[in-house]
Short mmCIF file of C-alpha atoms in Angstrom, two decimals:
data_model
loop_
_atom_site.label_atom_id
_atom_site.label_comp_id
_atom_site.label_asym_id
_atom_site.label_seq_id
_atom_site.Cartn_x
_atom_site.Cartn_y
_atom_site.Cartn_z
CA MET A 11 -3.66 -45.17 42.24
CA ASP A 12 -4.82 -42.37 44.11
CA SER A 13 -7.86 -39.80 42.74
CA HIS A 14 -4.76 -37.41 42.96
CA ALA A 15 -2.66 -39.12 40.66
CA ALA A 16 -5.75 -39.96 37.96
CA ARG A 17 -6.14 -36.23 37.55
CA LEU A 18 -2.74 -35.43 36.51
CA LEU A 19 -2.84 -38.09 34.05
CA GLY A 20 -5.67 -37.08 32.47
CA ALA A 21 -4.96 -33.68 32.41
CA GLY A 22 -1.78 -34.49 30.28
CA LEU A 23 -3.27 -37.31 28.49
CA ALA A 24 -6.22 -34.90 27.67
CA ILE A 25 -3.96 -32.22 26.57
CA GLY A 26 -1.46 -34.37 25.12
CA LEU A 27 -3.61 -35.84 23.01
CA GLY A 28 -5.82 -33.08 21.91
CA VAL A 29 -3.05 -31.76 20.35
CA ILE A 30 -2.25 -33.89 17.79
CA GLY A 31 -5.38 -33.12 15.79
CA PRO A 32 -5.27 -30.08 15.84
CA GLY A 33 -1.42 -29.76 15.20
CA ILE A 34 -2.58 -31.89 12.10
CA GLY A 35 -5.57 -29.24 10.93
CA LEU A 36 -2.83 -26.36 11.45
CA GLY A 37 -0.32 -27.87 9.35
CA THR A 38 -2.08 -29.09 7.29
CA MET A 39 -3.91 -25.00 6.70
CA ILE A 40 -1.43 -23.61 6.93
CA GLY A 41 0.61 -25.22 4.49
CA SER A 42 -2.28 -25.37 1.70
CA ALA A 43 -2.41 -21.08 2.34
CA LEU A 44 0.84 -20.33 1.83
CA GLN A 45 0.86 -22.77 -1.28
CA SER A 46 -2.05 -20.74 -1.71
CA ILE A 47 -0.42 -17.06 -2.09
CA ALA A 48 2.97 -18.92 -3.46
CA ARG A 49 0.45 -19.67 -6.60
CA GLN A 50 -1.40 -16.18 -6.68
CA PRO A 51 0.45 -13.61 -4.84
CA GLU A 52 -1.67 -10.77 -5.77
CA LEU A 53 -4.33 -12.34 -2.83
CA THR A 54 -2.14 -12.40 -0.28
CA GLY A 55 -5.03 -11.14 1.29
CA ASP A 56 -7.72 -12.47 1.69
CA ILE A 57 -6.11 -15.75 1.90
CA ARG A 58 -4.42 -14.46 4.89
CA THR A 59 -7.70 -12.59 6.48
CA ASN A 60 -9.40 -16.04 5.81
CA MET A 61 -6.39 -18.66 7.70
CA PHE A 62 -6.64 -16.78 10.83
CA ILE A 63 -9.37 -17.62 10.33
CA GLY A 64 -9.89 -20.62 10.00
CA ILE A 65 -6.87 -20.61 12.98
CA GLY A 66 -8.82 -19.84 15.53
CA VAL A 67 -11.16 -22.32 14.59
CA ILE A 68 -8.98 -25.21 14.50
CA GLU A 69 -6.83 -23.99 17.07
CA ALA A 70 -10.89 -23.81 19.22
CA LEU A 71 -10.35 -28.19 19.13
CA ALA A 72 -7.27 -27.70 20.69
CA LEU A 73 -8.08 -25.49 23.58
CA TYR A 74 -11.00 -27.27 24.60
CA ALA A 75 -8.48 -29.88 25.33
CA PHE A 76 -6.57 -27.63 27.54
CA VAL A 77 -10.45 -26.31 29.15
CA ILE A 78 -10.69 -29.49 29.64
CA SER A 79 -6.92 -30.18 31.25
CA LEU A 80 -7.37 -27.10 34.38
CA ILE A 81 -10.57 -28.43 34.49
CA LEU A 82 -8.94 -31.60 35.79
CA LEU A 83 -5.89 -30.01 37.61
CA PHE A 84 -7.96 -27.02 38.94
CA VAL A 85 -11.80 -27.60 39.29
CA VAL A 86 -12.25 -31.40 39.24
CA LYS A 87 -11.50 -32.36 43.41
CA MET B 19 -10.05 -18.38 36.25
CA LEU B 20 -12.63 -20.84 35.69
CA VAL B 21 -14.91 -20.04 38.31
CA PHE B 22 -17.96 -18.30 37.96
CA SER B 23 -17.68 -14.51 39.21
CA PRO B 24 -20.63 -12.40 38.32
CA GLY B 25 -19.02 -9.32 39.63
CA LEU B 26 -15.80 -8.98 37.05
CA THR B 27 -18.63 -9.56 34.73
CA VAL B 28 -20.52 -6.38 35.42
CA TRP B 29 -16.84 -4.65 35.54
CA THR B 30 -16.31 -6.58 31.87
CA LEU B 31 -20.04 -4.91 31.17
CA LEU B 32 -19.01 -1.83 32.65
CA THR B 33 -15.93 -0.74 30.85
CA PHE B 34 -16.32 -2.77 28.14
CA GLY B 35 -19.65 -0.10 27.73
CA ILE B 36 -17.22 2.60 28.31
CA ALA B 37 -15.31 0.85 26.06
CA VAL B 38 -17.54 1.71 22.61
CA PHE B 39 -19.41 4.77 24.07
CA VAL B 40 -15.84 6.45 23.74
CA LEU B 41 -14.31 4.50 20.55
CA TRP B 42 -17.51 5.01 18.59
CA LYS B 43 -17.77 8.62 19.82
CA TYR B 44 -14.46 10.63 20.24
CA ALA B 45 -12.70 7.60 17.82
CA PHE B 46 -14.12 6.31 14.96
CA GLY B 47 -16.85 8.86 13.59
CA PRO B 48 -13.33 11.58 13.39
CA LEU B 49 -10.37 8.82 12.73
CA GLN B 50 -12.78 7.88 9.60
CA HIS B 51 -13.76 12.06 9.10
CA MET B 52 -10.46 12.47 8.81
CA ILE B 53 -8.71 9.64 6.68
CA ASP B 54 -11.80 10.72 4.49
CA ALA B 55 -10.61 13.68 3.78
CA ARG B 56 -7.43 13.09 3.62
CA ARG B 57 -8.00 10.71 0.71
CA ALA B 58 -10.57 12.85 -1.35
CA ASN B 59 -7.21 15.64 -0.25
CA ILE B 60 -4.78 13.16 -2.45
CA GLN B 61 -7.63 11.84 -5.31
CA GLU B 62 -7.96 15.68 -5.80
CA SER B 63 -4.39 16.38 -5.53
CA MET B 64 -3.60 13.46 -8.03
CA ASP B 65 -6.22 14.56 -10.68
CA ALA B 66 -4.60 17.99 -9.93
CA ALA B 67 -1.59 16.58 -11.18
CA ALA B 68 -2.90 14.43 -13.83
CA GLU B 69 -4.61 17.61 -15.69
CA THR B 70 -1.14 19.48 -15.27
CA ARG B 71 0.61 16.99 -16.54
CA ALA B 72 -2.28 16.55 -19.87
CA GLU B 73 -2.17 20.25 -19.32
CA ALA B 74 2.25 20.12 -20.19
CA GLN B 75 1.94 17.39 -22.48
CA ARG B 76 -0.50 18.98 -24.44
CA LEU B 77 1.79 22.61 -24.98
CA LEU B 78 5.15 20.26 -25.21
CA ASP B 79 3.26 18.75 -27.76
CA GLU B 80 1.47 21.68 -29.37
CA TYR B 81 5.85 23.56 -29.13
CA LYS B 82 6.79 20.32 -30.94
CA GLN B 83 4.17 21.18 -34.02
CA THR B 84 5.15 23.78 -33.67
CA LEU B 85 8.58 23.99 -34.26
CA ALA B 86 8.24 21.00 -36.88
CA ASN B 87 5.83 23.67 -39.07
CA VAL B 88 8.81 25.86 -38.32
CA ARG B 89 11.02 24.11 -39.55
CA GLY B 90 9.21 23.84 -42.58
CA GLU B 91 8.47 27.14 -42.94
CA ALA B 92 12.75 28.04 -43.09
CA GLN B 93 12.96 24.78 -45.33
CA ASP B 94 10.64 25.86 -47.48
CA ILE B 95 11.88 29.49 -47.44
CA LEU B 96 15.36 28.39 -47.62
CA GLU B 97 14.82 26.19 -50.57
CA SER B 98 12.93 28.72 -52.53
CA SER B 99 15.66 31.31 -52.22
CA ARG B 100 18.01 28.67 -52.88
CA ALA B 101 15.77 28.09 -55.82
CA ALA B 102 15.66 31.56 -56.45
CA GLY B 103 18.91 32.50 -56.26
CA ASP B 104 19.99 29.52 -58.61
CA LYS B 105 17.34 30.96 -61.45
CA ALA B 106 18.67 34.75 -61.03
CA ARG B 107 22.28 33.22 -61.41
CA HIS B 108 21.83 31.63 -63.70
CA GLU B 109 19.88 34.17 -65.91
CA LEU B 110 23.10 36.89 -65.10
CA THR B 111 24.75 34.27 -66.75
CA ALA B 112 23.16 33.44 -69.73
CA GLU B 113 21.79 37.67 -70.19
CA ALA B 114 26.49 37.86 -69.69
CA LYS B 115 26.35 35.59 -72.12
CA HIS B 116 23.68 36.57 -74.18
CA GLN B 117 25.52 40.27 -73.71
CA ALA B 118 28.84 39.18 -74.66
CA GLU B 119 27.52 36.60 -77.73
CA ARG B 120 25.88 39.99 -79.06
CA ILE B 121 28.12 42.24 -78.29
CA VAL B 122 31.06 39.86 -79.84
CA ALA B 123 29.22 39.11 -82.84
CA GLN B 124 28.67 43.15 -83.22
CA ALA B 125 32.38 43.09 -83.59
CA HIS B 126 32.16 40.46 -86.12
CA GLU B 127 29.73 42.36 -88.21
CA GLN B 128 31.66 45.39 -88.09
CA ILE B 129 35.18 43.96 -88.15
CA GLU B 130 33.01 42.66 -91.14
CA ARG B 131 31.77 45.42 -92.26
CA ASP B 132 35.04 47.86 -92.24
CA THR B 133 36.76 45.39 -94.27
CA ARG B 134 34.24 45.24 -97.06
CA ALA B 135 35.00 49.25 -96.43
CA ALA B 136 37.72 49.16 -96.87
CA LEU B 137 37.87 46.42 -99.45
CA ARG B 138 35.60 49.11 -101.91
CA GLU B 139 38.30 52.11 -100.71
CA LEU B 140 40.78 49.35 -102.31
CA ARG B 141 38.97 49.17 -104.66
CA THR B 142 37.66 51.96 -105.87
CA GLN B 143 41.20 53.05 -105.25
CA LEU B 144 43.14 50.23 -107.08
CA ALA B 145 40.48 51.16 -109.48
CA ASP B 146 41.75 55.02 -109.32
CA LEU B 147 45.51 54.23 -110.28
CA THR B 148 45.34 51.70 -112.59
CA ALA B 149 43.48 54.19 -114.78
CA LEU B 150 46.12 56.82 -113.55
CA ALA B 151 48.23 54.25 -114.48
CA THR B 152 46.80 52.93 -117.62
CA GLN B 153 46.89 56.66 -118.89
CA LYS B 154 50.91 57.19 -117.87
CA VAL B 155 51.70 54.51 -119.62
CA VAL B 156 49.40 55.38 -122.49
CA THR B 157 50.35 58.92 -122.56
CA GLY B 158 54.27 58.48 -121.28
CA GLY B 159 54.85 54.43 -124.26
CA LEU B 160 56.97 53.68 -121.13
CA GLY B 161 58.51 50.68 -121.39
CA ALA B 162 58.69 47.68 -119.21
CA VAL B 163 61.01 48.89 -116.35
CA GLU B 164 59.23 52.19 -116.51
CA GLN B 165 56.42 50.72 -116.81
CA ARG B 166 57.43 47.99 -113.24
CA ARG B 167 58.02 51.28 -111.31
CA LEU B 168 55.16 53.08 -111.92
CA ILE B 169 52.57 50.11 -111.21
CA ASP B 170 54.83 49.73 -107.94
CA GLU B 171 55.03 53.19 -107.67
CA ALA B 172 51.10 53.79 -107.44
CA LEU B 173 51.05 50.12 -105.35
CA ARG B 174 52.86 51.63 -102.46
CA ASP B 175 50.70 54.70 -101.40
CA LEU B 176 47.84 51.37 -100.53
CA ASP B 177 49.46 50.50 -97.96
CA VAL B 178 47.81 47.16 -97.78
CA GLU B 179 48.79 45.89 -94.24
CA GLN B 180 47.44 49.65 -92.94
CA LEU B 181 44.56 48.52 -94.84
CA GLY B 182 44.28 45.52 -92.44
CA THR B 183 44.53 47.23 -89.25
CA GLU B 184 43.95 50.38 -89.38
CA ASN B 185 39.81 49.96 -90.05
CA MET C 9 15.45 3.01 14.80
CA LYS C 10 14.12 4.84 18.07
CA LEU C 11 11.92 2.51 18.43
CA LYS C 12 13.02 -0.25 18.21
CA ARG C 13 15.61 0.33 20.18
CA LEU C 14 12.94 0.81 23.04
CA MET C 15 10.96 -1.61 21.75
CA TRP C 16 14.08 -4.55 22.61
CA VAL C 17 14.58 -2.43 26.12
CA VAL C 18 11.13 -2.56 27.26
CA ILE C 19 11.09 -6.84 26.93
CA ILE C 20 14.15 -7.28 28.57
CA VAL C 21 13.40 -5.65 31.55
CA GLY C 22 10.13 -7.76 31.01
CA VAL C 23 11.81 -10.89 30.73
CA LEU C 24 14.50 -9.18 34.17
CA VAL C 25 11.88 -8.70 35.98
CA GLY C 26 10.90 -12.11 34.95
CA LEU C 27 12.75 -13.31 37.45
CA PHE C 28 11.02 -11.38 40.48
CA LEU C 29 7.27 -11.91 39.47
CA LEU C 30 7.24 -14.82 42.56
CA PRO C 31 4.79 -14.75 44.89
CA GLY C 32 7.13 -14.69 47.98
CA GLY C 33 10.36 -14.69 46.18
CA ALA C 34 12.41 -17.53 46.20
CA LYS C 35 10.96 -20.06 47.20
CA SER C 36 10.96 -23.70 45.49
CA GLN C 37 7.47 -24.43 45.11
CA VAL C 38 5.98 -22.41 43.37
CA ASP C 39 1.89 -22.56 41.59
CA VAL C 40 1.79 -21.25 39.03
CA ALA C 41 -2.09 -21.53 39.01
CA LYS C 42 -2.22 -19.07 42.03
CA GLU C 43 -0.55 -16.64 39.24
CA PHE C 44 -4.23 -16.33 37.65
CA GLU C 45 -6.66 -16.24 41.32
CA LEU C 46 -8.16 -13.49 42.01
CA HIS C 47 -7.69 -11.22 45.91
CA PRO C 48 -10.20 -8.69 46.20
CA LEU C 49 -8.17 -5.41 46.72
CA ILE C 50 -10.85 -3.26 48.04
CA ARG C 51 -13.86 -5.00 49.83
CA LEU C 52 -16.77 -4.14 48.80
CA PRO C 53 -20.38 -5.16 50.32
CA LYS C 54 -22.36 -7.42 48.15
CA LEU C 55 -25.77 -6.66 46.35
CA GLY C 56 -27.29 -10.54 45.76
CA PRO C 57 -25.18 -12.17 44.73
CA ILE C 58 -22.63 -10.12 42.76
CA ASP C 59 -19.39 -9.35 44.12
CA LEU C 60 -18.74 -6.23 42.76
CA SER C 61 -15.38 -5.87 44.76
CA VAL C 62 -12.23 -5.05 43.01
CA THR C 63 -9.76 -7.03 42.44
CA LYS C 64 -6.60 -7.82 40.15
CA ALA C 65 -9.18 -8.70 37.17
CA VAL C 66 -11.24 -5.51 38.02
CA VAL C 67 -7.59 -3.19 37.93
CA TYR C 68 -6.87 -4.28 34.67
CA LEU C 69 -10.20 -3.51 32.88
CA TRP C 70 -9.78 -0.45 34.25
CA LEU C 71 -6.68 -0.07 32.62
CA THR C 72 -7.67 -1.07 29.61
CA THR C 73 -10.42 1.42 29.41
CA ALA C 74 -8.43 4.25 30.89
CA VAL C 75 -5.94 3.45 28.23
CA ILE C 76 -8.39 3.47 25.65
CA VAL C 77 -10.16 6.80 26.50
CA VAL C 78 -7.59 8.24 27.00
CA GLY C 79 -5.82 7.08 23.75
CA ALA C 80 -9.29 8.33 21.70
CA LEU C 81 -9.43 11.11 23.55
CA ALA C 82 -5.89 12.45 22.17
CA VAL C 83 -5.97 11.34 19.15
CA SER C 84 -8.68 13.02 18.82
CA ARG C 85 -7.45 16.43 19.69
CA ILE C 86 -4.35 16.15 18.08
CA LEU C 87 -6.13 15.59 14.40
CA LYS C 88 -4.27 16.65 11.72
CA ALA C 89 -4.22 16.10 8.61
CA LYS C 90 -0.24 15.65 7.70
CA PRO C 91 -0.68 12.64 10.79
CA GLY C 92 2.72 12.73 13.83
CA ARG C 93 4.17 9.77 14.23
CA PHE C 94 1.23 9.00 17.69
CA GLN C 95 -1.44 9.97 14.52
CA SER C 96 -0.27 7.37 12.49
CA PHE C 97 -0.52 4.55 14.40
CA MET C 98 -3.63 4.65 15.78
CA GLU C 99 -4.40 5.71 11.89
CA MET C 100 -2.92 2.05 11.34
CA LEU C 101 -4.93 0.71 13.83
CA TYR C 102 -7.88 1.49 12.44
CA GLY C 103 -7.44 0.96 9.19
CA ILE C 104 -6.26 -2.63 9.93
CA ALA C 105 -10.32 -2.87 11.65
CA HIS C 106 -12.17 -1.20 9.25
CA ASP C 107 -10.07 -2.47 6.03
CA GLY C 108 -8.50 -5.69 7.75
CA ILE C 109 -11.45 -7.04 9.44
CA ALA C 110 -14.14 -5.36 8.95
CA GLY C 111 -14.47 -4.34 6.05
CA SER C 112 -12.64 -7.21 4.18
CA VAL C 113 -15.52 -10.14 5.55
CA MET C 114 -19.09 -8.20 5.87
CA ARG C 115 -20.71 -7.36 2.89
CA VAL C 116 -23.11 -5.37 3.99
CA GLY C 117 -23.46 -3.49 7.89
CA VAL C 118 -19.09 -2.46 7.66
CA ALA C 119 -21.27 0.98 8.41
CA THR C 120 -23.15 0.57 11.48
CA TRP C 121 -21.53 -3.01 12.53
CA PHE C 122 -18.13 -1.28 12.37
CA PRO C 123 -18.20 0.49 15.91
CA TYR C 124 -18.36 -1.94 17.66
CA ILE C 125 -15.90 -4.68 16.23
CA GLY C 126 -13.44 -2.19 15.86
CA SER C 127 -14.06 -1.53 19.94
CA VAL C 128 -14.32 -5.33 20.39
CA PHE C 129 -10.59 -5.78 18.35
CA VAL C 130 -9.26 -2.67 19.93
CA PHE C 131 -10.31 -3.46 23.77
CA ILE C 132 -8.47 -6.74 23.49
CA LEU C 133 -5.78 -6.27 22.09
CA VAL C 134 -4.85 -3.01 24.52
CA SER C 135 -6.47 -5.85 27.41
CA ASN C 136 -3.79 -8.09 26.40
CA ALA C 137 -0.80 -5.91 26.18
CA ILE C 138 -1.22 -4.42 29.46
CA GLY C 139 -0.77 -8.34 30.40
CA LEU C 140 2.23 -7.94 28.76
CA LEU C 141 3.55 -5.13 31.11
CA PRO C 142 4.82 -6.54 34.51
CA LEU C 143 2.57 -4.41 37.44
CA PRO C 144 2.54 -4.88 41.26
CA LEU C 145 -0.34 -6.01 41.38
CA GLY C 146 0.62 -9.10 42.67
CA GLU C 147 -0.55 -11.35 45.95
CA HIS C 148 2.27 -9.10 47.12
CA HIS C 149 2.21 -6.33 45.06
CA GLN C 150 5.06 -7.94 43.57
CA LEU C 151 5.60 -6.40 39.75
CA SER C 152 3.56 -9.56 37.71
CA PHE C 153 2.75 -10.44 34.93
CA TYR C 154 -1.30 -10.93 34.73
CA ALA C 155 -4.05 -11.05 31.76
CA VAL C 156 -7.38 -9.97 31.85
CA THR C 157 -8.45 -11.50 28.74
CA GLY C 158 -7.89 -14.92 30.97
CA ASN C 159 -10.30 -14.83 33.12
CA LEU C 160 -12.72 -16.26 31.57
CA ASN C 161 -15.66 -14.75 33.12
CA VAL C 162 -14.44 -11.73 31.31
CA THR C 163 -14.34 -13.26 27.55
CA ILE C 164 -17.61 -15.10 27.85
CA THR C 165 -19.05 -11.73 28.55
CA LEU C 166 -17.13 -10.44 25.23
CA ALA C 167 -18.50 -13.71 23.57
CA LEU C 168 -21.94 -12.65 24.69
CA PHE C 169 -21.93 -9.32 23.14
CA THR C 170 -21.51 -10.58 20.09
CA PHE C 171 -23.89 -13.10 20.78
CA VAL C 172 -26.18 -10.83 21.60
CA PHE C 173 -25.00 -7.53 18.85
CA THR C 174 -25.45 -10.81 15.51
CA HIS C 175 -28.94 -11.96 16.69
CA TYR C 176 -30.23 -7.92 17.11
CA ALA C 177 -28.11 -7.39 13.62
CA GLY C 178 -30.02 -10.71 12.07
CA ILE C 179 -34.35 -9.98 14.36
CA ARG C 180 -33.19 -6.34 12.73
CA GLN C 181 -32.42 -6.97 9.48
CA LYS C 182 -35.61 -10.07 8.64
CA GLY C 183 -37.91 -9.33 11.87
CA ALA C 184 -37.83 -12.39 14.82
CA TRP C 185 -39.83 -14.98 12.36
CA GLY C 186 -38.04 -14.71 9.10
CA TYR C 187 -34.91 -14.34 10.15
CA VAL C 188 -35.27 -17.61 13.22
CA LYS C 189 -36.97 -18.90 9.66
CA GLY C 190 -33.80 -18.14 7.72
CA TRP C 191 -31.99 -21.55 10.41
CA MET C 192 -33.91 -23.73 8.59
CA LEU C 193 -33.28 -24.86 6.16
CA PRO C 194 -36.74 -24.97 3.71
CA SER C 195 -35.74 -27.90 1.39
CA ALA C 196 -34.68 -30.12 3.88
CA PRO C 197 -37.53 -32.72 4.52
CA PRO C 198 -39.62 -32.59 7.52
CA VAL C 199 -38.07 -34.27 9.54
CA MET C 200 -34.88 -33.63 8.89
CA ARG C 201 -35.21 -29.51 9.45
CA GLU C 202 -36.80 -29.65 12.66
CA LEU C 203 -32.89 -31.33 13.88
CA ILE C 204 -30.67 -29.28 10.73
CA PHE C 205 -32.60 -26.28 13.49
CA VAL C 206 -31.95 -28.04 16.79
CA MET C 207 -28.67 -27.92 15.31
CA HIS C 208 -28.44 -24.46 14.56
CA ILE C 209 -29.23 -23.73 17.89
CA VAL C 210 -26.19 -25.84 20.04
CA SER C 211 -24.23 -24.16 17.47
CA GLU C 212 -24.99 -20.87 17.08
CA PHE C 213 -24.26 -21.63 21.81
CA PHE C 214 -20.96 -22.97 21.11
CA ARG C 215 -20.13 -20.23 18.34
CA LEU C 216 -20.81 -18.09 21.96
CA VAL C 217 -18.05 -21.09 24.33
CA SER C 218 -15.66 -21.20 21.28
CA LEU C 219 -14.98 -17.62 20.89
CA SER C 220 -14.67 -17.25 24.65
CA VAL C 221 -12.69 -20.00 25.06
CA ARG C 222 -10.24 -20.20 22.61
CA LEU C 223 -9.37 -16.40 24.15
CA PHE C 224 -9.55 -16.77 27.78
CA ALA C 225 -7.38 -20.11 26.80
CA ASN C 226 -5.05 -18.38 24.18
CA MET C 227 -3.44 -15.80 27.30
CA LEU C 228 -3.99 -18.12 29.82
CA ALA C 229 -1.24 -20.70 28.06
CA GLY C 230 0.67 -17.71 26.87
CA HIS C 231 0.75 -17.02 30.23
CA ALA C 232 1.16 -19.76 32.38
CA ILE C 233 4.31 -20.70 29.59
CA LEU C 234 6.28 -17.94 30.42
CA ALA C 235 4.91 -18.52 34.76
CA VAL C 236 6.68 -21.61 33.66
CA PHE C 237 10.38 -20.56 32.36
CA PHE C 238 10.50 -17.97 35.07
CA THR C 239 9.95 -20.35 37.89
CA MET C 240 11.74 -23.24 35.74
CA ALA C 241 14.90 -20.80 36.79
CA LEU C 242 13.65 -20.78 40.74
CA VAL C 243 12.68 -24.59 40.53
CA PHE C 244 16.44 -25.05 39.23
CA GLN C 245 18.92 -23.30 41.69
CA SER C 246 21.47 -22.43 39.31
CA TYR C 247 22.64 -19.48 37.01
CA LEU C 248 23.89 -21.49 33.80
CA ILE C 249 20.47 -23.22 33.41
CA ALA C 250 18.58 -19.22 34.13
CA SER C 251 20.32 -17.61 31.62
CA VAL C 252 18.66 -20.33 29.28
CA LEU C 253 15.58 -20.17 30.56
CA GLN C 254 15.75 -16.08 30.38
CA ALA C 255 17.13 -16.93 26.29
CA GLY C 256 13.53 -19.29 26.34
CA SER C 257 11.05 -16.65 27.95
CA VAL C 258 12.87 -13.87 25.21
CA VAL C 259 11.89 -15.91 22.39
CA LEU C 260 8.48 -16.73 24.25
CA PHE C 261 7.82 -12.97 25.21
CA LEU C 262 7.99 -12.18 21.22
CA PHE C 263 5.98 -14.62 20.60
CA GLU C 264 3.66 -13.16 23.29
CA ILE C 265 3.33 -10.43 21.57
CA PHE C 266 2.28 -12.00 18.16
CA ILE C 267 -0.55 -13.98 20.05
CA ALA C 268 -2.00 -10.92 21.69
CA PHE C 269 -2.32 -9.28 18.63
CA ILE C 270 -3.52 -12.75 17.16
CA GLN C 271 -6.13 -13.22 19.13
CA ALA C 272 -8.05 -9.33 19.48
CA PHE C 273 -7.82 -10.30 15.49
CA ILE C 274 -9.53 -13.35 15.22
CA PHE C 275 -12.10 -12.29 18.38
CA ALA C 276 -12.86 -9.72 16.33
CA ILE C 277 -12.79 -11.12 12.52
CA LEU C 278 -14.91 -13.87 13.70
CA SER C 279 -17.41 -11.60 15.78
CA ALA C 280 -17.24 -9.90 11.57
CA VAL C 281 -18.16 -13.05 10.54
CA TYR C 282 -21.30 -13.66 12.64
CA VAL C 283 -23.10 -11.03 12.35
CA SER C 284 -22.25 -10.50 8.50
CA GLY C 285 -23.23 -13.60 8.71
CA ALA C 286 -26.92 -13.11 10.88
CA LEU C 287 -27.15 -9.30 8.12
CA GLU C 288 -27.48 -11.86 5.31
CA GLU C 289 -29.94 -12.94 3.05
CA GLU C 290 -29.26 -16.98 2.42
CA HIS C 291 -28.15 -18.52 5.40
#
């Protein structure tokens, strides 16, 4: 396996494996948020705001994986 | 995209700085001012509307109260006038009855008096006639038939039926 | 209703134009990464290490600022008590920034720090929105999509603003020593306290990284996926597959509009959270 192939493989693995955790996290997070909204519709605004903050924080993890795969693809020579 | 370029950083600083300045000076202030003004305006209108409604409610209550009072008064007046009318009618009826009774009584009295007077007169006439008849009998020495005729003659002058009707 | 139809026209035109966005037209081998490379359009002399040459990204930054300046001046000129459609739209944006972002997470200092939070929201929103318009700024002046927020230099500068303002707000509120002391938990045991202090400093820098990388990677990934959909149509050389892919890119384009808004919202709301966290007493 030459270095180019290793890079491609690493990039694919980085993003593929890296989105698993955030995917589970986002699912749990949004599910709970929707449950809370269904239970207490009068708090929808607050819950949604906090949900977006949480989404931002969790999503950043997947994006780190994305950046790592970008670095592997385009920066590492 | 992942390459560090200070030039782009400087450009970002510059453009973002301009954006912040312009937004701060020309957009956010006036917009906030306008929104506050509108909010105050809406608050004012709502207050005024609430006030007007309260006023209208108060007037309505007042009118309702007045109307109820007037209705009650009218009822009272009607009742009192009805009562007065009833009373007057009763009084009038009683008066009329009373008067009628009085008239009847007077009439009875009159009749009695007249009867009595007639009887008195009858008695005196009878006495006179009896005296006359007696005299005739005494002086004439009449027989039974003549006697009878004389008495009838005397009694014919005394019209009994006329006595009953004329007086 | 009219606005909705206009929006659909814009989307359809944008997607159709996407077919022509590729460098060199109908090349079957397209490098998506090339779409994000910057070439100077106007060369300027270097000032030391700083190359101020005007690239595609710089033009996008100018456009963003121009749109903001024009919009801000226009809305300040036509302000009326009875708003028209434009003013209503501006007021809605302002309402989102002021009440939805700053007001909802900041308990103190909304009045002081709203100009920055609102500006960063508007700036990112406008630059993301411009990134969804096809503009003739490609390598060969063909129409293409590019988002300036898909460049790490730009987003890290914006994140640095938040970073600097956060600590400036904290220091102004509590004094330099008081602010730094707030990072140490006084109740923790001696060695743990220093450890927590160091971890806090590290986490402050990670905030910088996560803020900038989140925005950058979202915009870059969105545009890369759009570009992949557009190029795949060329790769397959088939009208049937191209039409299916175009339908997919319409959906993606709509999703990108949502992402453009959400990323601006998240960047601004996290900035507000950080600033208000520095301002608050217990830390």
